[in-house]
mmCIF file of C-alpha atoms in Angstrom:
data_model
loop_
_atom_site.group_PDB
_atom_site.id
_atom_site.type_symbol
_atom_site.label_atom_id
_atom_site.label_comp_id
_atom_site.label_asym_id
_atom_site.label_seq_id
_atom_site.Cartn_x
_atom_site.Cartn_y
_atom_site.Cartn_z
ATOM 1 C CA UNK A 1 37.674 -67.481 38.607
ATOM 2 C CA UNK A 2 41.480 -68.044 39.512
ATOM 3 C CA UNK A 3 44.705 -66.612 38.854
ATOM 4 C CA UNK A 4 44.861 -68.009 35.243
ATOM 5 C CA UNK A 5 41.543 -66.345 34.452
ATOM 6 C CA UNK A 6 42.787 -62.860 35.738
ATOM 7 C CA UNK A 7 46.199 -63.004 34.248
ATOM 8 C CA UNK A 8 44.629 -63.752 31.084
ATOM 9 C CA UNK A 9 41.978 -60.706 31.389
ATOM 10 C CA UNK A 10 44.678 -58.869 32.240
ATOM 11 C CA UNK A 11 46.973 -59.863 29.341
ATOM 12 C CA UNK A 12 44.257 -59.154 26.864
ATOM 13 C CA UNK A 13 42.730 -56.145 28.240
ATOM 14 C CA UNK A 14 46.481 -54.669 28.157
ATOM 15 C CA UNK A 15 46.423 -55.680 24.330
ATOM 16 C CA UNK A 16 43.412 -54.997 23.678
ATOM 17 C CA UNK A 17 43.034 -51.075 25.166
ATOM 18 C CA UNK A 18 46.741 -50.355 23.137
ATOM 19 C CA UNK A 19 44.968 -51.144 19.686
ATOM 20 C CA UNK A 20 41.807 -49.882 20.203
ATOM 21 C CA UNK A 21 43.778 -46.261 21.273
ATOM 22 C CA UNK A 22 46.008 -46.481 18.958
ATOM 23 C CA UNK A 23 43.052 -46.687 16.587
ATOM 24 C CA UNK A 24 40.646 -44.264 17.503
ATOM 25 C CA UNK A 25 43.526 -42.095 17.819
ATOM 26 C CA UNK A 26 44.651 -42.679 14.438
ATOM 27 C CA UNK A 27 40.965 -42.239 12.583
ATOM 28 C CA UNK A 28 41.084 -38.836 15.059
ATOM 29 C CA UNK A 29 44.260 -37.604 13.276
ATOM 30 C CA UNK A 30 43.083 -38.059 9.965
ATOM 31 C CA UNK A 31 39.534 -37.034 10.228
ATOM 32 C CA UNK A 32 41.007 -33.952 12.218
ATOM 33 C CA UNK A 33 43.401 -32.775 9.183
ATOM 34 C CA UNK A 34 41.276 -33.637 6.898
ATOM 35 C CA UNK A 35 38.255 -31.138 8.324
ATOM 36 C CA UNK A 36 40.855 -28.492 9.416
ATOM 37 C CA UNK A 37 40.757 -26.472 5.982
ATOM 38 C CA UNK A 38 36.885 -26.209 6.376
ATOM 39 C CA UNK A 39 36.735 -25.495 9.599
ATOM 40 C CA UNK A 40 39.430 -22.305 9.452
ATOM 41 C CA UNK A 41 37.727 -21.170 6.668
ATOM 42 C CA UNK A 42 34.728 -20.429 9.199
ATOM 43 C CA UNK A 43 37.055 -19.098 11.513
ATOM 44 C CA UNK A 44 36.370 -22.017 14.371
ATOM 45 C CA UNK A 45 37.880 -21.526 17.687
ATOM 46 C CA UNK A 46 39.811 -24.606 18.713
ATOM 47 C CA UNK A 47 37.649 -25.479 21.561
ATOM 48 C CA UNK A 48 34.683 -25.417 19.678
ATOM 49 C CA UNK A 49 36.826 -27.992 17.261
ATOM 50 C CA UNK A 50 38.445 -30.009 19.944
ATOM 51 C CA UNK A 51 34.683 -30.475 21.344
ATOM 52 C CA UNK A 52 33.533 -31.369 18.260
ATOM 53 C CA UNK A 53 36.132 -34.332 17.969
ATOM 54 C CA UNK A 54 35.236 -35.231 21.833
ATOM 55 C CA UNK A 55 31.844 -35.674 20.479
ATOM 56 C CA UNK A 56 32.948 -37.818 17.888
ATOM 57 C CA UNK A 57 34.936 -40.047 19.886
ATOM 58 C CA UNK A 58 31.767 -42.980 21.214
ATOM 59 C CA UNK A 59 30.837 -43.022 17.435
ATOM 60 C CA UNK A 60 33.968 -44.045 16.233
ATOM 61 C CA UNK A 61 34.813 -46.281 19.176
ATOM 62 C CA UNK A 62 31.685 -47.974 18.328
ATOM 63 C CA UNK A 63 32.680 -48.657 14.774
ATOM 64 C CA UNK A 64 36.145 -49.493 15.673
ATOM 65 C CA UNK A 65 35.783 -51.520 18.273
ATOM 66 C CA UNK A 66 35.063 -55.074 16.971
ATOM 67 C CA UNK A 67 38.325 -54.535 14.653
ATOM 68 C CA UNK A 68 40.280 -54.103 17.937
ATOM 69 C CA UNK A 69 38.896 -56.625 19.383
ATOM 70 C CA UNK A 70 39.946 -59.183 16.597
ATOM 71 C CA UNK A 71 43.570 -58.015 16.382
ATOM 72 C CA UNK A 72 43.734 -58.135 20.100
ATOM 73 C CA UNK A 73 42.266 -61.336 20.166
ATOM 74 C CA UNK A 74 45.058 -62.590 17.573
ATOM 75 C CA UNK A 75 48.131 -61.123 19.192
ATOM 76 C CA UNK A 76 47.035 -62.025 22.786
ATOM 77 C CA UNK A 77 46.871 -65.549 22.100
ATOM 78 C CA UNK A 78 49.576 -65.410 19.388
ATOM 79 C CA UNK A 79 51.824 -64.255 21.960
ATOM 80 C CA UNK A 80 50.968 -66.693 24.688
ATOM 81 C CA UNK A 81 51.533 -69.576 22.037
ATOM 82 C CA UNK A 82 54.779 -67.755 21.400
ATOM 83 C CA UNK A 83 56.248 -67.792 24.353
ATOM 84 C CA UNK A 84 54.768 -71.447 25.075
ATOM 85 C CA UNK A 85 52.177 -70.605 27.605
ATOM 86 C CA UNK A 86 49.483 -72.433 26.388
ATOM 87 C CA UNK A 87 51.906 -75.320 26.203
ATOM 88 C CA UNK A 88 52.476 -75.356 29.836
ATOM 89 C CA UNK A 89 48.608 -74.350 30.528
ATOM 90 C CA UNK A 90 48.056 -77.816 28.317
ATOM 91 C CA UNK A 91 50.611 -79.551 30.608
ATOM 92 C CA UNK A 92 48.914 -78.661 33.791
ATOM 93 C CA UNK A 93 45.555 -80.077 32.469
ATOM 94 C CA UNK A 94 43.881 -77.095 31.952
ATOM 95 C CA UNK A 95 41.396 -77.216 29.315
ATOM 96 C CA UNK A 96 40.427 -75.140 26.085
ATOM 97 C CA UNK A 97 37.032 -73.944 27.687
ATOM 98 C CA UNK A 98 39.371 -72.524 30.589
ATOM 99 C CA UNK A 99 41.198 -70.714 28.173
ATOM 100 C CA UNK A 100 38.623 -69.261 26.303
ATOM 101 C CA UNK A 101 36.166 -68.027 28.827
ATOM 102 C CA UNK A 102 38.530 -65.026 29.775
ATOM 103 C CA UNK A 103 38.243 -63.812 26.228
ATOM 104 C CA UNK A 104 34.620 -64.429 26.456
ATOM 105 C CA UNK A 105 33.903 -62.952 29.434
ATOM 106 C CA UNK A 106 35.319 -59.630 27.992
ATOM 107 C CA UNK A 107 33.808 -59.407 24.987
ATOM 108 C CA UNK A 108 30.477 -60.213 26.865
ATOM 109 C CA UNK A 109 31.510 -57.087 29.162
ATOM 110 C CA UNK A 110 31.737 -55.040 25.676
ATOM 111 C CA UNK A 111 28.595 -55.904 23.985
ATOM 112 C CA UNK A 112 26.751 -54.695 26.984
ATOM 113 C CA UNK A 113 28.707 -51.589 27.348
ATOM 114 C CA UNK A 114 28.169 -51.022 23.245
ATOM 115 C CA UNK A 115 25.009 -51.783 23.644
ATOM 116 C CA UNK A 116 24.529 -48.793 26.332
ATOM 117 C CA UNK A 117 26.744 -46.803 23.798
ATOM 118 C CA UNK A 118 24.127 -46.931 20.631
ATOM 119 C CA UNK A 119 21.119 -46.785 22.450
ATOM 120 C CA UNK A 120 21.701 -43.682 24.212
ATOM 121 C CA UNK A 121 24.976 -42.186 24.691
ATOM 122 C CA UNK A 122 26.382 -42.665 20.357
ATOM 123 C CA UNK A 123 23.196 -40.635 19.343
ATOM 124 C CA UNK A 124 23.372 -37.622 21.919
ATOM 125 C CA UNK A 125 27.216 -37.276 21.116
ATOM 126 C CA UNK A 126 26.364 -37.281 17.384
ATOM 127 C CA UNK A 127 23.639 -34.704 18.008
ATOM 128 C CA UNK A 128 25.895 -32.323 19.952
ATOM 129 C CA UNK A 129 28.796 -32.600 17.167
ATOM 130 C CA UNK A 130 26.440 -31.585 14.604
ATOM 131 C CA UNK A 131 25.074 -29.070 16.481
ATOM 132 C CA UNK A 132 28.799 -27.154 17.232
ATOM 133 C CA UNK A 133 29.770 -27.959 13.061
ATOM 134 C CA UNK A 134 26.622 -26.120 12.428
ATOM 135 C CA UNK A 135 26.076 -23.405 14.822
ATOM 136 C CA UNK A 136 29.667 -22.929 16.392
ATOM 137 C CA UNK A 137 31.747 -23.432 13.901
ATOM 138 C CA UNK A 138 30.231 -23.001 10.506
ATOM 139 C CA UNK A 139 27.877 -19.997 12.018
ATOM 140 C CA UNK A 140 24.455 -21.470 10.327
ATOM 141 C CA UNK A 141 21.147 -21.066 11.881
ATOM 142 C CA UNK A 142 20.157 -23.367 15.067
ATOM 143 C CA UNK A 143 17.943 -25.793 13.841
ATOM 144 C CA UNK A 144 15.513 -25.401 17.128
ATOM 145 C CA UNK A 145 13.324 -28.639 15.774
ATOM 146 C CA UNK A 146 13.612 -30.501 13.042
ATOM 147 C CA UNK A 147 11.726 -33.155 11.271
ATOM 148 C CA UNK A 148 11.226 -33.309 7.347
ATOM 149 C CA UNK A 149 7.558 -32.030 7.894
ATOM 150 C CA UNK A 150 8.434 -29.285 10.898
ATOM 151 C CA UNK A 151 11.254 -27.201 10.531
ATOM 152 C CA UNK A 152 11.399 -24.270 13.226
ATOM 153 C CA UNK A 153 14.985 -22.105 12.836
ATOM 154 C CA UNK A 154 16.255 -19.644 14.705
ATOM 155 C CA UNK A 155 18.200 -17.044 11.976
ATOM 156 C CA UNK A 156 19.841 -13.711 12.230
ATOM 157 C CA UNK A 157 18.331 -10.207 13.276
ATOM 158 C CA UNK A 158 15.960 -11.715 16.280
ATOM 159 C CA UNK A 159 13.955 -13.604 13.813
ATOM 160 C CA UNK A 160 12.125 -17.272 13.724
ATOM 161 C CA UNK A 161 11.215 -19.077 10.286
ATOM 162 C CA UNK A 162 8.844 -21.914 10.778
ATOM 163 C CA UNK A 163 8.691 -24.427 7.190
ATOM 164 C CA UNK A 164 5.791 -26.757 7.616
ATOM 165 C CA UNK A 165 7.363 -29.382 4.513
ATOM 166 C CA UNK A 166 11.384 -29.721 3.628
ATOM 167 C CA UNK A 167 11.392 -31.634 -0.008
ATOM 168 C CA UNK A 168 13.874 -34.414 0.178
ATOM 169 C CA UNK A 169 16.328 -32.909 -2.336
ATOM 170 C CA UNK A 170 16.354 -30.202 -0.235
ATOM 171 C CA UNK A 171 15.802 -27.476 -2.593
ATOM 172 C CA UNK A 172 12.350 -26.604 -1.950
ATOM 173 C CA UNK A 173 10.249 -25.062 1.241
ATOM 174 C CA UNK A 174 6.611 -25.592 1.844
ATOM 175 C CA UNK A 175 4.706 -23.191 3.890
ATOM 176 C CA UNK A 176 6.953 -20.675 5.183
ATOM 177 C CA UNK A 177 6.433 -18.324 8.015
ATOM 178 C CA UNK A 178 9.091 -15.639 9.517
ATOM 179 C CA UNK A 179 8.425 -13.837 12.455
ATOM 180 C CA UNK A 180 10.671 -10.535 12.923
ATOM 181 C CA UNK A 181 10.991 -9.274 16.403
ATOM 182 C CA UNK A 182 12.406 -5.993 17.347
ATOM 183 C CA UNK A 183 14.894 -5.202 20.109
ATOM 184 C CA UNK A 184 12.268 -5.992 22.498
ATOM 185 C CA UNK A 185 11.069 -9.134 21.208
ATOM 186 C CA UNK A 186 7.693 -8.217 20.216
ATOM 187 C CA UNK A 187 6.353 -8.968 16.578
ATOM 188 C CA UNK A 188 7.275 -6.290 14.329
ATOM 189 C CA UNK A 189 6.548 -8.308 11.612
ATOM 190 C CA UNK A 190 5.238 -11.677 9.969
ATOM 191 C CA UNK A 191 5.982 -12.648 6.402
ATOM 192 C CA UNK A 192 4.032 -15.517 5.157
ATOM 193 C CA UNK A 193 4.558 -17.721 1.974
ATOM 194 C CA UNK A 194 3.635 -20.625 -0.212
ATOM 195 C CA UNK A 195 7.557 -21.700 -0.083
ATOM 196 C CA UNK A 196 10.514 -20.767 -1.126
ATOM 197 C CA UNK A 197 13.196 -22.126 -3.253
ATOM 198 C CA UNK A 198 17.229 -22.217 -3.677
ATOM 199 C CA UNK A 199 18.306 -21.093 -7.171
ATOM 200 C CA UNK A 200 21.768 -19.807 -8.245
ATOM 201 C CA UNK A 201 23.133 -19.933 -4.751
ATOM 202 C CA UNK A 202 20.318 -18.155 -2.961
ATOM 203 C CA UNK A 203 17.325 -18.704 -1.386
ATOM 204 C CA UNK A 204 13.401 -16.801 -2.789
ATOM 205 C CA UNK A 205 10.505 -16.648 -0.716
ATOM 206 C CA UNK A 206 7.302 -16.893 -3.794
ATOM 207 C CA UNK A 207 3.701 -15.769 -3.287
ATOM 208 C CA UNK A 208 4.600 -13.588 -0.262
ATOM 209 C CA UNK A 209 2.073 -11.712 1.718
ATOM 210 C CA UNK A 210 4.148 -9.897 4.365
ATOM 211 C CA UNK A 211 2.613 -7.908 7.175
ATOM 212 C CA UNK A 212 4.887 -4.778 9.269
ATOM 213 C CA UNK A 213 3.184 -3.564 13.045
ATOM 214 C CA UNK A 214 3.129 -0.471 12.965
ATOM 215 C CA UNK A 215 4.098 1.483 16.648
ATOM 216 C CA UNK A 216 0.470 2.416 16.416
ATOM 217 C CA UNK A 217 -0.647 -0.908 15.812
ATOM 218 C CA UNK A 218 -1.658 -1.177 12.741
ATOM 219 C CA UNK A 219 -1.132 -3.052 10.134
ATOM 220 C CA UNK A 220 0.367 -2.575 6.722
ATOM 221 C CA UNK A 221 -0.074 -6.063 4.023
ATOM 222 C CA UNK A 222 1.725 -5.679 1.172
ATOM 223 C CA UNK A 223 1.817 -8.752 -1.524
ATOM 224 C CA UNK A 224 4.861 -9.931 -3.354
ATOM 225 C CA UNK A 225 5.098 -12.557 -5.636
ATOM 226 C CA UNK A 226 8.990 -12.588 -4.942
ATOM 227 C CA UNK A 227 10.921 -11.713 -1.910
ATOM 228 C CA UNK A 228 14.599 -12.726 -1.327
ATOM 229 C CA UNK A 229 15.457 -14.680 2.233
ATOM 230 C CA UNK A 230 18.673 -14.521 3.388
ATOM 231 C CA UNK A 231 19.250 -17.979 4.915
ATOM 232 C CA UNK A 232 22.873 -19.281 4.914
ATOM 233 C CA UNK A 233 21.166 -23.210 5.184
ATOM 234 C CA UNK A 234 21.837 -25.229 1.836
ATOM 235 C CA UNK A 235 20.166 -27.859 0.068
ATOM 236 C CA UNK A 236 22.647 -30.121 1.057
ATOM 237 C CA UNK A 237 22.869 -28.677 4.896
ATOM 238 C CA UNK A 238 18.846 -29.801 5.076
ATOM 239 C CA UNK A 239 19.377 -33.303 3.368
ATOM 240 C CA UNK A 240 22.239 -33.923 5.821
ATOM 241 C CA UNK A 241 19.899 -32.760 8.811
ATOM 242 C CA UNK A 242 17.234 -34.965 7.492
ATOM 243 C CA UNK A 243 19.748 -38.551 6.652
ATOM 244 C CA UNK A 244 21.298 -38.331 10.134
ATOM 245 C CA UNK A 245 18.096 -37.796 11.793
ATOM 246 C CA UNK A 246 17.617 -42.013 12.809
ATOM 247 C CA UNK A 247 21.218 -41.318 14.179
ATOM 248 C CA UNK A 248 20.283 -38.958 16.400
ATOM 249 C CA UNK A 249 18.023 -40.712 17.504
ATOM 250 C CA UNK A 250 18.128 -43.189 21.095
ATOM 251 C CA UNK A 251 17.115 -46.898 20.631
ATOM 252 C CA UNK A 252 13.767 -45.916 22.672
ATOM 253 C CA UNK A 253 13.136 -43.266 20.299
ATOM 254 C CA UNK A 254 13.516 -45.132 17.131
ATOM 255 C CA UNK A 255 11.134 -47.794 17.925
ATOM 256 C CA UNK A 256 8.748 -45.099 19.497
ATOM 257 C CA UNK A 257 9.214 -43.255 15.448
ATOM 258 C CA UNK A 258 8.926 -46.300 13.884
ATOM 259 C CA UNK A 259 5.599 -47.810 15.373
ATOM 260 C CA UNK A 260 4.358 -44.146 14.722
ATOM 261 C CA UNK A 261 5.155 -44.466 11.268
ATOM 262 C CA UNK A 262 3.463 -48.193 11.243
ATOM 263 C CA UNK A 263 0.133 -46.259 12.504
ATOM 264 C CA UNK A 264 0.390 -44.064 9.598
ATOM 265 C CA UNK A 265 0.865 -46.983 7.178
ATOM 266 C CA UNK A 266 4.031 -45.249 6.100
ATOM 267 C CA UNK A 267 6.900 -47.360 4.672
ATOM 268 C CA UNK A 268 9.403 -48.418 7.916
ATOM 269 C CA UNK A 269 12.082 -50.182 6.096
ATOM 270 C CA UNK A 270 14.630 -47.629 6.631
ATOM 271 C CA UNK A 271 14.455 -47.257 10.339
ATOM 272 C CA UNK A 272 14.047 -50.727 10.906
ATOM 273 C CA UNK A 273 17.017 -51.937 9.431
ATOM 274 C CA UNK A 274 18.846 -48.784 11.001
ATOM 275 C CA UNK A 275 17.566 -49.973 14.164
ATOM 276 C CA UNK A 276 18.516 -53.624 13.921
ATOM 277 C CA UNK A 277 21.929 -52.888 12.209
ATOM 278 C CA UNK A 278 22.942 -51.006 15.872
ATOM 279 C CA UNK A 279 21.643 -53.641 17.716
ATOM 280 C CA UNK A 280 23.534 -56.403 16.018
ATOM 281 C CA UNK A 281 26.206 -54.719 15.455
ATOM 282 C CA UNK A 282 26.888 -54.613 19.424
ATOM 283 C CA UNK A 283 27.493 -58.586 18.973
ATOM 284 C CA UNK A 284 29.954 -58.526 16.220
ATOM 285 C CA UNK A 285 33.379 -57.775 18.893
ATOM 286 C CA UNK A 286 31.830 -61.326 20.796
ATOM 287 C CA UNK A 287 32.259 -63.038 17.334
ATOM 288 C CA UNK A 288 35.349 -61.394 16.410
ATOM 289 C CA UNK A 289 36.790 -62.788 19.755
ATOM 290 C CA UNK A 290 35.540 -66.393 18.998
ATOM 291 C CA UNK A 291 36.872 -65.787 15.545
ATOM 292 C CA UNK A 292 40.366 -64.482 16.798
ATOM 293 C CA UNK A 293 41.151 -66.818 19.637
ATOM 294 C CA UNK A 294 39.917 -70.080 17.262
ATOM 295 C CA UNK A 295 42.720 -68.715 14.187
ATOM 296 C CA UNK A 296 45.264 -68.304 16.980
ATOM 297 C CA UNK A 297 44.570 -71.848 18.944
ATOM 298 C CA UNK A 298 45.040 -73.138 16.024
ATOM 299 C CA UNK A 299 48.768 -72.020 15.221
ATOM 300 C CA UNK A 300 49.178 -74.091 18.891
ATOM 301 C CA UNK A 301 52.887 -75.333 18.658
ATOM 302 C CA UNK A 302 54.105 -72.731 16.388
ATOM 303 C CA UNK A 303 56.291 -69.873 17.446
ATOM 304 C CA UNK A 304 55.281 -67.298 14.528
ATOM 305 C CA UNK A 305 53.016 -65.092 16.059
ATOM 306 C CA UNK A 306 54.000 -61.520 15.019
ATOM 307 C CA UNK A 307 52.339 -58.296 15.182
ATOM 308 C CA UNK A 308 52.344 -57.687 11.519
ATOM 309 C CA UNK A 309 50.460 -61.088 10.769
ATOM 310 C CA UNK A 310 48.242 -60.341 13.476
ATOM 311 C CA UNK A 311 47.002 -57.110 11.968
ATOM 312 C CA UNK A 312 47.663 -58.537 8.082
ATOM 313 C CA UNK A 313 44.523 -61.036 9.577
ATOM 314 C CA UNK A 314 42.518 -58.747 11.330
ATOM 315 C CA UNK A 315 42.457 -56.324 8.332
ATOM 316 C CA UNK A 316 41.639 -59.085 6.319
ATOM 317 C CA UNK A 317 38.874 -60.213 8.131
ATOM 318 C CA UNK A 318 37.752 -56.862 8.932
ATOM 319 C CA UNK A 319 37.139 -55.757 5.300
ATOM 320 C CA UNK A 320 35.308 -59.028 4.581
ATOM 321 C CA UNK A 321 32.696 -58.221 7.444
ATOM 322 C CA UNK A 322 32.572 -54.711 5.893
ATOM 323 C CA UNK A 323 31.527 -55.712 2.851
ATOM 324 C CA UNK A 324 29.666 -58.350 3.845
ATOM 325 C CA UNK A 325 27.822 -56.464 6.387
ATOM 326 C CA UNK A 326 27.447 -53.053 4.126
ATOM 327 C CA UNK A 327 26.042 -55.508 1.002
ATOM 328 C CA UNK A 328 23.165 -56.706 3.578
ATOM 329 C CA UNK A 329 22.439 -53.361 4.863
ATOM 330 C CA UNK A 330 22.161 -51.832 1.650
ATOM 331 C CA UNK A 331 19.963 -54.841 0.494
ATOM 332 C CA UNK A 332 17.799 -53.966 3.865
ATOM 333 C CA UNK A 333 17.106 -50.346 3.166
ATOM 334 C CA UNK A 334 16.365 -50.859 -0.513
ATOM 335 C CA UNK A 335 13.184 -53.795 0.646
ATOM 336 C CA UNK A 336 15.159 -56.208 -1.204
ATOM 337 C CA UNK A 337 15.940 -57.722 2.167
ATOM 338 C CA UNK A 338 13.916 -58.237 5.874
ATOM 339 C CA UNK A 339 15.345 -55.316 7.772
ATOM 340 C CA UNK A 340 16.383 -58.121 10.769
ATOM 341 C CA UNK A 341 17.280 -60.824 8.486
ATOM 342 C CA UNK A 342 19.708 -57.331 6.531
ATOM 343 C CA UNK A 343 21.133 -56.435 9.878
ATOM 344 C CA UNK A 344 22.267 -59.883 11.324
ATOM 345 C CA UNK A 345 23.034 -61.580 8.229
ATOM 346 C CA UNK A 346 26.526 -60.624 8.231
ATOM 347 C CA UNK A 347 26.967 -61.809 12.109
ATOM 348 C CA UNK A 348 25.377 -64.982 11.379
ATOM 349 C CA UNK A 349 27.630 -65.388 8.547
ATOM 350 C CA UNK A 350 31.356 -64.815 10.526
ATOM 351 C CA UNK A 351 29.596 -66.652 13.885
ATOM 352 C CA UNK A 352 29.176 -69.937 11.814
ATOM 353 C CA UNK A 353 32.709 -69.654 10.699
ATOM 354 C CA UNK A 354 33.922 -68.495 13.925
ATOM 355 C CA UNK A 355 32.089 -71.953 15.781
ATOM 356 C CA UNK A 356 33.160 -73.575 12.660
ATOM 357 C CA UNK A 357 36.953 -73.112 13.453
ATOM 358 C CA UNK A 358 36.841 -73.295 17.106
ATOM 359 C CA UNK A 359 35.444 -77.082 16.760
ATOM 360 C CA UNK A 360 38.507 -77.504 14.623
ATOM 361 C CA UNK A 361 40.919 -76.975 17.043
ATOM 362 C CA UNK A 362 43.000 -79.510 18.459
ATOM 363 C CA UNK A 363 43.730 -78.537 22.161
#
């Protein structure tokens, strides 16, 4: 590794950390605006929003990374072609693969370091941001654990509701049991019920049996077939809780979930392709790079490397790998599709045309 290798690191790293900030900073801006409204209405402090954005921050590096790494890829080496300094590096015998490997070597460095990101680090960050737009900021119930078959909550007036079933739609509660404590936190009362549902805005607890301690200690039962439950939670607050539940998730945990699932012959397509899609996906800014520095070797010779064609490319190619990516995930989930062959499909794809054009070049 000599001074040609460093001064090219250095040249792309310089490119490459001004587009990926300028980025994530502008996604920030938007998302931030566009969330403000909701979160005044709840009254949100600003450092329980400015946390919340923090938290937001690996997750949307993640996705925006291999898009920054193509459009740094294209103005790095559209610049040094520019200003002829591939010319003279061609001169001076250096070779293609000498070229190359600096770009290389970087986007190895960022596929490990993504890799880190989405197996641990993306899905505690995405936990703790939907735990402060719950809790902090729109003042709903901690969800103390949460699966679609245990749901334990921790609501107002010292009380804890247990729901043994959520209904994926949301709407209906299976087996629900509140605990009231008084100031002390001793059991004051325990209301039990076959469920509950959400009707015109609210939630009803039906076939309620509900049992008050006495000081004395005993016990007065009194059936109900209705009983209103104040719970601020919505339908939709439980099917978001329940979708984003693989993203909480780490890498370790997934596959732990998902070979639990196998032993209950229980359908795994879902998390499989969820779990694949993260793993490839930490690939794509090494074929973006191949990609990037093959479309700018070659334009060797020319002098029209500009930053508005390098970002009219790397949109271009961008929204192809979207959609091309988002069509095979979608496939994945829905069976129509091997969850590994859904998730790498797209990356396959772009790497063939990435090798493709970097053969093509004429050094």
């Amino acid at each position: 590794m000599g001074i040609l290798f460093w001064y090219i690191v250095r040249h792309y790293l310089g490119i490459l950390t001004l587009c990926l900030t300028g980025l994530v900073t502008i996604y920030l801006v938007i998302d931030f605006f566009e969330k403000l409204r909701k979160f005044l209405r709840h009254d949100a402090e600003l450092a329980s929003m400015l946390m919340y954005f923090l938290c937001k921050i690996p997750d949307i590096s993640f996705q925006l990374v291999p898009f920054a790494v193509l459009m740094a890829s294209l103005l790095a080496v559209g610049l040094l072609n520019k200003n002829q300094e591939i010319t003279a590096m061609r001169s001076c015998g250096v070779g293609i693969f000498h070229v190359t490997m600096p770009f290389l070597a970087v986007a190895g460095l960022i596929t490990v370091i993504l890799l880190g990101l989405t197996a641990v680090v993306i899905p505690l960050a995405n936990a703790k941001a939907e735990y402060i737009r719950t809790v902090e900021i729109q003042k709903k119930p901690q969800p103390l654990s949460f699966t679609s078959k245990n749901l334990w909550l921790n609501i107002r007036n010292h009380a804890l509701m247990h729901v043994q079933r959520v209904d994926p739609e949301g709407t209906h509660l299976h087996e629900v049991t509140l605990y009231r404590l008084d100031d002390q936190f001793t059991l004051s009362a325990l209301i039990t019920a076959a469920g509950a549902e959400f009707a015109d805005g609210r939630w009803s607890l039906h076939d309620v049996a509900q049992r008050v301690i006495k000081p004395d200690g005993s016990v007065e039962i009194t059936q109900r077939i209705t009983l209103p439950l104040a719970l601020s939670l919505t339908p939709d607050d439980l099917i978001t809780w329940n979708a984003l539940e693989p993203e909480h998730m780490t890498l370790n945990q997934l596959g732990t979930h998902i070979e639990h699932l196998r032993q209950e012959k229980q359908n795994t397509t879902k998390f499989l392709t969820d779990y694949w899609r993260r793993v490839a996906f930490a690939f794509v800014p090494l074929i973006m790079t191949i990609l990037g520095v093959s479309i700018g070797l070659l334009e060797t010779g020319t002098r029209t490397a500009s930053v508005g064609k390098g970002i009219g490319q790397a949109l271009s190619i961008s929204f192809l790998f979207w959609a091309t990516n988002s069509a095979g995930i979608t496939l994945g989930k829905s069976g129509a599709l091997l969850p590994e062959v859904a998730a790498w499909i797209a990356c396959v794809m772009f790497f063939i045309v990435s090798l493709n054009l970097f053969l093509k070049v004429r050094y």
